[in-house]
XYZ file of C-alpha atoms in Angstrom:
346
model
C 82.910 59.320 146.737
C 86.564 59.775 145.881
C 85.679 59.951 142.195
C 82.982 62.561 142.755
C 85.248 64.653 144.954
C 88.040 64.460 142.396
C 85.659 65.608 139.666
C 84.576 68.591 141.726
C 88.177 69.601 142.403
C 89.081 69.326 138.735
C 86.037 71.350 137.740
C 86.912 74.029 140.267
C 90.516 74.108 139.077
C 89.404 74.347 135.441
C 87.059 77.200 136.317
C 89.860 79.048 138.099
C 92.159 78.580 135.103
C 89.514 79.903 132.712
C 88.951 82.903 134.927
C 92.665 83.599 135.147
C 92.900 83.432 131.364
C 90.210 86.072 131.024
C 87.648 83.741 129.431
C 84.153 85.087 129.964
C 80.741 83.568 129.260
C 79.433 84.369 125.811
C 76.553 86.401 127.231
C 78.998 88.748 128.921
C 81.011 89.486 125.811
C 78.560 91.930 124.212
C 79.479 92.871 120.640
C 83.048 91.781 121.217
C 84.416 95.343 120.911
C 84.251 97.986 123.592
C 85.464 100.552 121.057
C 82.834 99.646 118.469
C 80.141 99.762 121.167
C 81.331 103.236 122.177
C 81.469 104.375 118.551
C 77.932 103.158 117.870
C 76.713 104.651 121.125
C 77.935 108.157 120.303
C 77.299 107.757 116.567
C 80.763 109.032 115.778
C 84.364 107.895 115.357
C 86.965 110.053 117.092
C 90.121 109.970 114.998
C 93.457 111.501 116.011
C 95.313 113.397 113.277
C 97.966 116.111 112.989
C 95.659 118.604 111.308
C 98.431 120.766 109.843
C 100.208 118.614 107.250
C 99.436 119.078 103.527
C 98.651 115.805 101.826
C 97.952 114.051 105.115
C 95.612 116.183 107.238
C 94.980 119.860 106.589
C 91.708 121.817 106.299
C 90.967 123.336 102.910
C 89.610 126.854 102.375
C 86.135 125.608 103.341
C 87.370 124.028 106.554
C 87.074 120.468 105.222
C 89.882 118.202 106.447
C 91.843 116.809 103.505
C 94.646 114.273 103.185
C 95.646 110.613 103.336
C 95.407 110.375 107.121
C 92.054 112.163 107.110
C 90.678 109.837 104.442
C 91.962 106.852 106.423
C 89.819 108.103 109.303
C 86.858 108.485 106.954
C 87.257 104.924 105.687
C 87.263 103.484 109.218
C 84.215 105.575 110.096
C 82.321 104.464 107.010
C 83.054 100.801 107.722
C 81.913 101.118 111.331
C 78.900 103.404 110.930
C 78.051 103.386 107.222
C 78.343 107.175 106.936
C 81.539 108.997 105.972
C 80.325 112.176 107.674
C 80.247 110.641 111.150
C 83.956 111.163 111.762
C 85.276 113.722 114.224
C 88.867 114.798 113.668
C 90.872 115.354 116.846
C 94.144 117.271 116.312
C 97.065 115.807 118.263
C 100.739 116.653 118.664
C 103.812 114.446 118.570
C 103.871 114.776 122.362
C 100.265 113.821 123.185
C 99.251 111.559 120.287
C 99.919 108.253 122.055
C 98.356 109.399 125.316
C 95.230 110.467 123.434
C 94.824 106.945 122.076
C 95.761 105.192 125.316
C 93.269 107.246 127.329
C 90.376 106.745 124.912
C 90.273 110.368 123.792
C 90.418 108.975 120.254
C 89.348 105.619 118.822
C 92.183 105.460 116.286
C 95.339 107.424 115.554
C 96.105 108.309 111.929
C 99.011 110.713 112.211
C 101.964 109.747 109.977
C 103.333 107.603 112.808
C 106.118 105.102 112.159
C 105.505 101.461 113.051
C 108.331 100.367 115.349
C 108.905 97.553 117.824
C 109.455 100.015 120.657
C 106.120 101.725 120.126
C 104.138 98.543 119.671
C 105.932 96.725 122.476
C 105.896 99.479 125.101
C 102.817 101.646 124.579
C 99.959 99.154 124.706
C 99.100 100.058 121.111
C 98.967 98.207 117.789
C 99.548 99.223 114.185
C 96.611 97.935 112.166
C 97.972 98.703 108.689
C 100.491 100.815 106.776
C 98.897 103.577 104.718
C 102.207 105.132 103.633
C 105.517 103.348 103.216
C 107.903 106.185 103.887
C 111.644 106.518 104.327
C 114.526 108.942 104.297
C 114.759 110.871 101.037
C 116.497 113.822 99.413
C 115.192 117.124 98.065
C 117.332 119.053 95.556
C 117.078 122.127 93.368
C 115.806 121.397 89.877
C 118.600 123.544 88.485
C 121.171 121.049 89.809
C 120.023 118.494 87.267
C 120.340 115.620 89.757
C 118.134 112.619 88.978
C 119.088 110.183 91.748
C 120.735 110.023 95.167
C 123.828 108.258 93.821
C 124.631 111.452 91.887
C 125.164 113.316 95.196
C 128.812 112.293 95.621
C 130.653 115.293 97.080
C 127.448 117.159 97.941
C 126.606 119.150 101.050
C 123.466 117.844 102.776
C 121.279 119.735 105.250
C 120.017 117.461 108.016
C 118.854 117.731 111.622
C 121.405 116.281 114.064
C 120.555 113.446 116.423
C 117.823 112.086 114.143
C 117.388 108.730 112.444
C 117.824 110.701 109.205
C 121.382 111.666 110.139
C 122.262 108.011 110.681
C 120.530 106.910 107.477
C 122.356 109.518 105.382
C 125.727 108.570 106.861
C 125.053 104.891 106.222
C 123.932 105.559 102.637
C 127.055 107.501 101.654
C 129.370 105.054 103.416
C 127.685 102.030 101.830
C 127.965 103.557 98.363
C 131.568 104.751 98.972
C 130.575 108.357 98.375
C 131.660 111.534 100.148
C 129.435 114.312 101.481
C 129.543 117.229 103.893
C 126.711 117.339 106.446
C 125.259 120.721 107.384
C 123.783 120.013 110.821
C 121.033 122.396 111.950
C 118.657 121.518 114.793
C 115.800 123.944 114.093
C 113.451 122.716 111.345
C 112.703 126.160 109.912
C 116.402 127.009 109.853
C 117.428 123.815 108.099
C 114.780 124.410 105.435
C 115.887 128.017 105.042
C 119.493 126.898 104.714
C 118.551 124.587 101.870
C 116.530 127.229 100.042
C 119.325 129.770 100.404
C 121.872 127.422 98.826
C 123.955 126.560 101.887
C 123.545 122.893 100.967
C 122.985 120.958 97.763
C 120.353 118.653 99.241
C 117.924 118.543 102.162
C 117.255 115.154 103.754
C 114.473 113.899 106.057
C 111.423 111.620 105.687
C 110.239 111.714 102.079
C 106.684 112.579 103.148
C 107.979 115.624 105.062
C 110.045 116.650 102.051
C 106.982 116.375 99.829
C 104.976 118.476 102.277
C 107.722 121.109 102.398
C 107.980 121.175 98.615
C 104.205 121.544 98.299
C 104.232 124.429 100.791
C 106.423 126.463 98.424
C 103.421 127.130 96.203
C 104.382 128.477 92.771
C 108.054 127.772 93.524
C 107.443 124.074 94.252
C 108.421 123.251 90.681
C 111.925 124.532 91.379
C 112.479 121.629 93.788
C 112.811 117.923 92.978
C 112.121 115.053 95.361
C 114.494 112.304 94.302
C 112.939 108.841 93.877
C 115.442 107.121 96.192
C 114.248 105.963 99.635
C 117.250 105.016 101.799
C 115.576 103.842 105.034
C 112.322 102.256 106.200
C 109.613 104.397 107.832
C 106.267 102.578 107.558
C 103.518 104.984 108.610
C 100.276 103.503 109.835
C 97.044 103.730 111.763
C 97.154 102.732 115.432
C 94.572 101.322 117.831
C 94.647 100.182 121.456
C 95.706 96.655 122.367
C 93.046 94.465 123.948
C 90.195 95.185 121.523
C 90.771 92.592 118.836
C 87.477 93.191 117.051
C 88.165 96.910 116.576
C 91.678 96.059 115.397
C 90.122 93.679 112.845
C 87.734 96.370 111.600
C 90.503 98.922 111.075
C 92.866 96.433 109.442
C 90.283 94.916 107.067
C 88.994 98.338 106.066
C 92.372 99.034 104.455
C 92.499 95.540 102.973
C 89.080 96.121 101.392
C 90.304 99.350 99.782
C 93.384 97.619 98.383
C 91.303 94.668 97.167
C 88.998 97.082 95.376
C 91.945 98.663 93.595
C 93.267 95.231 92.611
C 89.862 94.384 91.139
C 89.421 97.731 89.379
C 86.493 98.730 91.582
C 86.167 102.476 92.186
C 83.724 104.814 93.889
C 82.322 105.630 90.454
C 81.777 102.084 89.161
C 81.218 100.017 92.320
C 77.488 99.643 91.662
C 78.171 97.893 88.366
C 80.082 95.189 90.253
C 77.114 94.214 92.426
C 76.070 91.736 89.734
C 79.572 90.341 89.256
C 79.979 86.552 89.194
C 83.477 86.783 90.737
C 83.154 85.176 94.201
C 85.855 87.436 95.643
C 84.038 90.557 94.488
C 80.675 89.285 95.711
C 82.097 88.640 99.188
C 83.863 92.015 99.200
C 80.682 93.906 98.364
C 78.466 91.902 100.719
C 76.424 90.262 97.963
C 77.179 86.833 99.417
C 78.905 85.393 102.466
C 78.963 86.781 105.990
C 82.100 88.922 106.026
C 80.274 91.806 107.665
C 78.906 89.581 110.380
C 82.424 88.326 111.118
C 83.423 91.918 111.933
C 80.178 92.860 113.666
C 79.342 95.229 110.808
C 76.721 95.739 108.125
C 77.041 93.295 105.186
C 77.734 96.267 102.908
C 80.557 97.663 105.084
C 83.200 97.415 102.333
C 80.771 98.591 99.640
C 80.082 101.680 101.746
C 83.798 102.407 102.141
C 84.475 102.091 98.410
C 81.378 104.089 97.449
C 81.932 106.943 99.912
C 85.739 107.099 100.199
C 87.139 105.163 97.240
C 89.727 102.468 96.719
C 93.270 102.980 97.939
C 94.498 104.269 94.581
C 91.750 106.896 94.463
C 92.721 108.130 97.911
C 96.389 108.306 96.904
C 95.626 110.195 93.695
C 93.369 112.626 95.546
C 95.737 113.377 98.419
C 99.345 112.545 97.555
C 99.698 112.784 93.765
C 99.064 116.585 93.769
C 102.247 116.971 95.858
C 104.265 115.447 93.027
C 105.150 112.288 94.940
C 105.520 109.166 92.772
C 103.567 106.247 94.190
C 106.530 103.887 94.019
C 106.538 101.272 96.770
C 103.098 102.434 97.897
C 101.585 100.924 94.781
C 99.720 97.622 94.829
C 101.850 94.511 94.498
C 100.839 93.803 90.891
C 102.358 97.163 89.943
C 105.599 96.640 91.824
C 104.536 98.042 95.194
C 104.165 96.682 98.715
C 100.393 96.944 99.136
C 99.103 93.383 99.033
C 95.633 92.402 100.193
C 95.004 89.086 101.973
C 91.857 87.342 100.741
C 88.447 88.398 102.035
C 86.780 85.034 102.493
């Protein structure tokens, strides 16, 4: 009797502990992703973007959204639903972008947002991958003949006060024992105007913003040079909500698949020729063998669809960023000296 009673108490205690830990019966778990269920239910991925940044998310003359962030949304959509056209772009601002994701207004946020501890630790959000390794850079006039940031000793530099850029610039010149005169202007349009008018020798902010500004100058863009030096870390990535691990996996491995494809030389144009490859890694990537799709709750050809309809990561970069005159640099794949490195799909 004592033994039976003890067993019942232990069973009850174990059940209470499982309940407290959030463990649910397998039948109650559904697909394992509330976000994926919602996406499949509406037949559409809602993706938060800026919608006004050249190279990242900006409609073309036909109203088609173009850019790295937009194509990141397309890749996620294609992985989840098999159709690149089933994405809906939701413009967000710097003020409401996180709320839009937290509230479920969007399924993912792809808006040139820097991955930081504060954001990931305090907002209930996760960065799934980095699609642009950014950092503080310098823009100069071509006529100055400057080739690198270490040639700016004694220069005047336009920068917005109270920003991480101001700190990065100060640290860079101090570390390299160089002198400079900061021209501090709070308003973005004014600081850009000051640079163009010659009030300062260089304009400093995130390199992606400098590239966008340079591109916006149209025919005069060639008069400006974005120096290759990156003096701080600003990893920009795609965010999802915490608590939906399966959706996080889908977003993360979508980018890994695109990088893997680039490493293997697989493009949107030649992907079909790789379906008969004997390389086990390629066969798993393209869904010819293995159950990688099943592991994510997706179609076996999820990665094939992404590559076919969106392209590998290099194709996306060349389509969206290269036209702005930005060297790929640290955004290249690891075998070419960059930081993009794909874990194995197996």
